[in-house]
Short mmCIF file of C-alpha atoms in Angstrom, two decimals:
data_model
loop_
_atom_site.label_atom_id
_atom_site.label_comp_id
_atom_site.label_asym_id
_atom_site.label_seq_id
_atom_site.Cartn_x
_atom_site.Cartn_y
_atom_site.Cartn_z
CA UNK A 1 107.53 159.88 111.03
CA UNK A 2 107.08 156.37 111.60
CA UNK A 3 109.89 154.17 109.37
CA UNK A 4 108.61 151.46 107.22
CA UNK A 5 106.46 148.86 109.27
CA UNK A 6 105.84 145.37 108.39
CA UNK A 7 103.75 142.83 109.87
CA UNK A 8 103.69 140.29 111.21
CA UNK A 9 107.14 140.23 112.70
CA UNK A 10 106.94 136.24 112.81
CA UNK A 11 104.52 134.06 110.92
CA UNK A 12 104.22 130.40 111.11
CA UNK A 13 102.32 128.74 108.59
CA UNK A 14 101.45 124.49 107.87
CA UNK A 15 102.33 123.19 104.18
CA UNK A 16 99.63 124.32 101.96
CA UNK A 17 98.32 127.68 103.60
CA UNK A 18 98.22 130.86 102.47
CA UNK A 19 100.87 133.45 104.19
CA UNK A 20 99.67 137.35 103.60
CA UNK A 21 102.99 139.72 104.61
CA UNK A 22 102.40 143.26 104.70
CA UNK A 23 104.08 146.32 104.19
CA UNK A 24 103.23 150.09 104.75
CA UNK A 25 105.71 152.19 103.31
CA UNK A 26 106.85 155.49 105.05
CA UNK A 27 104.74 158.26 104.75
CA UNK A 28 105.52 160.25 101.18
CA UNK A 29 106.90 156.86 100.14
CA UNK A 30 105.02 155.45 96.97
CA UNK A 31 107.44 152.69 95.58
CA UNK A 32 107.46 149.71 97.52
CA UNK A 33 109.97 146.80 96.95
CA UNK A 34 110.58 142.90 98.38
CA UNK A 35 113.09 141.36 99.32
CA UNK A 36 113.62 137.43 100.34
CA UNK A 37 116.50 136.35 103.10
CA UNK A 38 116.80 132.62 102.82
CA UNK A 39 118.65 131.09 105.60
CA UNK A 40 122.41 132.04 105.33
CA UNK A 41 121.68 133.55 102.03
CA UNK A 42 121.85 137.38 100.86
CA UNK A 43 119.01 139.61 100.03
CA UNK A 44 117.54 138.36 96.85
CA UNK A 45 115.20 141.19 94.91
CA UNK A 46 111.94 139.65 94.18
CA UNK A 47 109.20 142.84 93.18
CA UNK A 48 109.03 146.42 92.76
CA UNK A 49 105.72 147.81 93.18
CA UNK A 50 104.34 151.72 92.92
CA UNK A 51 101.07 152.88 94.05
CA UNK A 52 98.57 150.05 91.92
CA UNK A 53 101.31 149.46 89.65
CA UNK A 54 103.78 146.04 89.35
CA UNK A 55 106.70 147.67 87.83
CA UNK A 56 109.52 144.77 87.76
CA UNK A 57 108.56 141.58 89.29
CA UNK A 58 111.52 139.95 87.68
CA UNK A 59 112.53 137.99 91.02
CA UNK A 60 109.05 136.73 91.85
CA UNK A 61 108.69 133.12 91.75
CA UNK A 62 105.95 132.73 88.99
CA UNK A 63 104.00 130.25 90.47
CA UNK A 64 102.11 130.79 94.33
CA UNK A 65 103.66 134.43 94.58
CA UNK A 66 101.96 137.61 94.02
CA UNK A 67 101.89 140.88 95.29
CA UNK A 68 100.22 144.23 95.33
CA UNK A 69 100.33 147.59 96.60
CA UNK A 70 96.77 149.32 96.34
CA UNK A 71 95.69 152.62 96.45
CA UNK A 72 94.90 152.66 99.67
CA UNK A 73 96.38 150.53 102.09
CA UNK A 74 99.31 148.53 102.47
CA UNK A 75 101.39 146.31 100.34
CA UNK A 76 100.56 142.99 99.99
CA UNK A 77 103.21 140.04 99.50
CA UNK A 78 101.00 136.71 99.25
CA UNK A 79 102.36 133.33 99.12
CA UNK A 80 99.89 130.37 98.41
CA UNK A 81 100.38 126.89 98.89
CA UNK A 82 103.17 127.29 100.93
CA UNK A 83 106.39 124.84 101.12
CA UNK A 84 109.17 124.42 103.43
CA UNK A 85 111.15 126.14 101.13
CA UNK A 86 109.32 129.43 101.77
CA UNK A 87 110.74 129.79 105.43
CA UNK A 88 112.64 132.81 105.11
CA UNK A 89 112.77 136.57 106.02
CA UNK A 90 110.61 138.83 103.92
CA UNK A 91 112.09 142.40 103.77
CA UNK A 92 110.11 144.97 102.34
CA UNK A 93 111.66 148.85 101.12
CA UNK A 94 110.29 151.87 100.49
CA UNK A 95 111.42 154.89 98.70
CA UNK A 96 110.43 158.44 97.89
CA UNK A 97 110.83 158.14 93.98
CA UNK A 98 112.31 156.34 91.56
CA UNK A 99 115.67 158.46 91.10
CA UNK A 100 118.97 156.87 91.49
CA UNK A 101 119.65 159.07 94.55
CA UNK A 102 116.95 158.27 96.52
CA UNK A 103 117.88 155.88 99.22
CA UNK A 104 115.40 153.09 100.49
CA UNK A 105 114.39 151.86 104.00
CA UNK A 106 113.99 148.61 105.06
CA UNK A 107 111.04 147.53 107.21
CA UNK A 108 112.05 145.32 110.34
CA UNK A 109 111.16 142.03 107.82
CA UNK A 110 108.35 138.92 108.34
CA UNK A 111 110.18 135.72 109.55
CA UNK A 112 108.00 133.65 107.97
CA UNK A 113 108.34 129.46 108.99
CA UNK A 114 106.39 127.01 107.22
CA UNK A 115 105.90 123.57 109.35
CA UNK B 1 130.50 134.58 90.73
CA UNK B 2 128.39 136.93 92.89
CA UNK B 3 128.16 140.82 91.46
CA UNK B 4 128.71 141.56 94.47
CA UNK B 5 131.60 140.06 96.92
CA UNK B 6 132.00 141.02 100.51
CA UNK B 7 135.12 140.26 102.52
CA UNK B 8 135.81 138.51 104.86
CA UNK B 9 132.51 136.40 105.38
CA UNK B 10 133.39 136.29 108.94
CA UNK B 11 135.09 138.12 111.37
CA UNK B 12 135.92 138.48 114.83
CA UNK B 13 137.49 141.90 116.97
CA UNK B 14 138.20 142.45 120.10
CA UNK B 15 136.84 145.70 121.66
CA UNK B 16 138.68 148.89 120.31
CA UNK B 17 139.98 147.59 117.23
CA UNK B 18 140.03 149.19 114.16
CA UNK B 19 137.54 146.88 111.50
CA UNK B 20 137.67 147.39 107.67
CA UNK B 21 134.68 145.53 105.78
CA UNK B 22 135.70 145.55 101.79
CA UNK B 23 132.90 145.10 98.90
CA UNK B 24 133.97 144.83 95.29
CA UNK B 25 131.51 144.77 92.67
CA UNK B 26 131.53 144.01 89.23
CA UNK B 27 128.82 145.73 87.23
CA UNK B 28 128.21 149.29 86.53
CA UNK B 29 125.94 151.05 89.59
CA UNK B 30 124.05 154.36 90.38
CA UNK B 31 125.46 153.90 93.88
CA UNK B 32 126.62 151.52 97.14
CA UNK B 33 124.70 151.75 100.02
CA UNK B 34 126.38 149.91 103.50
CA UNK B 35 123.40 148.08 105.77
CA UNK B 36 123.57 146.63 108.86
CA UNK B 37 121.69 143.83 110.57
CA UNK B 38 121.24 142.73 114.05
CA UNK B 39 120.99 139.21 114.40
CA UNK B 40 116.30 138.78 114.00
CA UNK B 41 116.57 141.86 113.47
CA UNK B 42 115.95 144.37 110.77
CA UNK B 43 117.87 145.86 108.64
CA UNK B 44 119.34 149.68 109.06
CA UNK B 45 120.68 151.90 106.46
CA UNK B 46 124.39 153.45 107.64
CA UNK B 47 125.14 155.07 104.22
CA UNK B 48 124.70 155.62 100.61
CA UNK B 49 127.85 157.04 98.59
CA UNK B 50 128.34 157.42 95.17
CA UNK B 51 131.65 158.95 95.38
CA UNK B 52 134.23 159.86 97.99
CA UNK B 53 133.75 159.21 101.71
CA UNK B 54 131.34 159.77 104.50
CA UNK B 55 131.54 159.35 108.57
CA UNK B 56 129.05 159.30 110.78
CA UNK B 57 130.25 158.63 114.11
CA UNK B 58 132.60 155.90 114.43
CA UNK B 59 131.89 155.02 110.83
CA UNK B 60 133.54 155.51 107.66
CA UNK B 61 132.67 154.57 103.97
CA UNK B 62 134.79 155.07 101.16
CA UNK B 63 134.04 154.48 97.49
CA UNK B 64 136.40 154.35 94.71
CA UNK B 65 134.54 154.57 91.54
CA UNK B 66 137.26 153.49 89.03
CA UNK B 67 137.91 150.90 91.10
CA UNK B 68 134.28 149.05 91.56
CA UNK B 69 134.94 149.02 95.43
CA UNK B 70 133.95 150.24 98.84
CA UNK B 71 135.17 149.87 102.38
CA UNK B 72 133.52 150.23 105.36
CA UNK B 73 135.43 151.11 108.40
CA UNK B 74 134.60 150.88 112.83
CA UNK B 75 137.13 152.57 114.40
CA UNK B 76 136.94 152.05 117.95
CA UNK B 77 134.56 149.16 118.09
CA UNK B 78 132.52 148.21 120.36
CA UNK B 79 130.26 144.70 120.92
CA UNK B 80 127.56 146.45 119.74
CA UNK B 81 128.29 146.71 116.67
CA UNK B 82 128.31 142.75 116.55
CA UNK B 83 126.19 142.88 113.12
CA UNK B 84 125.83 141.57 110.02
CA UNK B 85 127.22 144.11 107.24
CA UNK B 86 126.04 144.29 103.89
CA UNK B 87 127.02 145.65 100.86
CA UNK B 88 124.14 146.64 98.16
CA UNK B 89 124.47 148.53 95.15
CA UNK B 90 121.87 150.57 93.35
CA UNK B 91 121.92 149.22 89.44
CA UNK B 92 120.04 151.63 87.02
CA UNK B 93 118.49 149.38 84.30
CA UNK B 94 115.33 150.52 82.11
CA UNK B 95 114.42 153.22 84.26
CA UNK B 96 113.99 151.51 87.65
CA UNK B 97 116.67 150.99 89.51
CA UNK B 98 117.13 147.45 91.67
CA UNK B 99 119.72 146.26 94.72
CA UNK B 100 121.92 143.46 94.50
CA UNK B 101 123.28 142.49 97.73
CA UNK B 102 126.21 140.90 98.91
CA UNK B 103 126.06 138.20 101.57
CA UNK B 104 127.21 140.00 104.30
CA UNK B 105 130.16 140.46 106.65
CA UNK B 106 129.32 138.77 110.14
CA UNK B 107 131.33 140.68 112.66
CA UNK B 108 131.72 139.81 115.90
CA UNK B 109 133.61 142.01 118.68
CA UNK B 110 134.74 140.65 121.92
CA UNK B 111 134.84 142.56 124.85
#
């Protein structure tokens, strides 16, 4: 039972691209969340995503960020434009269901550096 | 002020001490889960408590409910457990529930 994979592990990206992070979830796992590490920072929250659903994407930055988890497939974290600002680890967690009790497993993260 | 406070930020060991990580929190939770990260590296679950205490190996959480905080303890340690530690609790709000992390405990033991 392979855990939660994310790819890719490092990403480097020129002002202005796109960066597409991915994140397939561990099998029976349909709620996906994202995470942001900024340099020396903590884990900031940034989506919570079910199977074609976008259930809290209070932490998103509203502009350039989006993200989806389709029915088939994995989730999708996509940053546009991208800045300097963006370099950061991307952590992405899945979990069974949303009950309190379940506990959530982190993927291995995207370092993602924007030149 | 942070939700969620770790302490200490830093802190070095030498090999076969006994290391207590301490998380306080402020706001109401579901539960604490303790993480650990390897520096690149990802990040690994080591528990999830809602009450009481649990060990797994050389590792022990403890929760105190009343309280709003959480230890972690390494008895033991080793330099492999040269990690960052964080402290995350589970918030219930509206039916979902989110994390809010602290900003980690960099330990360092010396051999």
């Amino acid at each position: 039972n392979a855990g939660v994979m994310q790819n890719p592990r490092h990403l480097v990206r020129r002002r202005g691209q796109e960066a597409r992070l991915r994140c397939s979830p561990m099998k029976g796992h349909s709620h996906v969340y994202w995470y942001r590490q900024l340099p020396e920072e903590g884990l900031k929250f940034m989506v919570y995503l079910q199977k074609e659903n976008i259930i809290d994407e209070s932490g998103m930055p509203k502009e350039r960020f989006s993200a989806e988890f389709p029915k088939e497939g994995p989730s999708i974290l996509r940053i546009q434009q991208v800045v300097r600002g963006d370099s950061a680890a991307y952590f992405c967690a899945s979990s069974r269901d949303r009950n309190m009790n379940t506990e959530a497993f982190f993927g291995q993260g995207t370092r993602l550096t924007v030149v | 002020k942070n939700e969620v406070e770790q302490s200490p930020q830093n802190l070095t060991a030498q090999e076969g001490e006994f290391i207590t990580i301490n998380c306080s929190y402020s706001v109401g939770i579901s539960a604490l889960h303790w993480l650990q990260q390897h520096p690149g590296g990802g990040i690994v679950s080591l528990f999830m408590l809602s009450s009481g205490k649990k060990k797994h190996g050389r590792l022990i959480a403890t929760i105190n409910i009343q309280e709003k905080h959480s230890s972690l303890h390494i008895t033991a340690s080793h330099p492999r457990d040269s990690a960052v530690y964080i402290c995350a609790v589970i918030r219930t709000t509206s039916g979902t529930y989110k994390y809010i992390f602290g900003t980690g405990t960099r330990l360092k033991v010396l051999a």
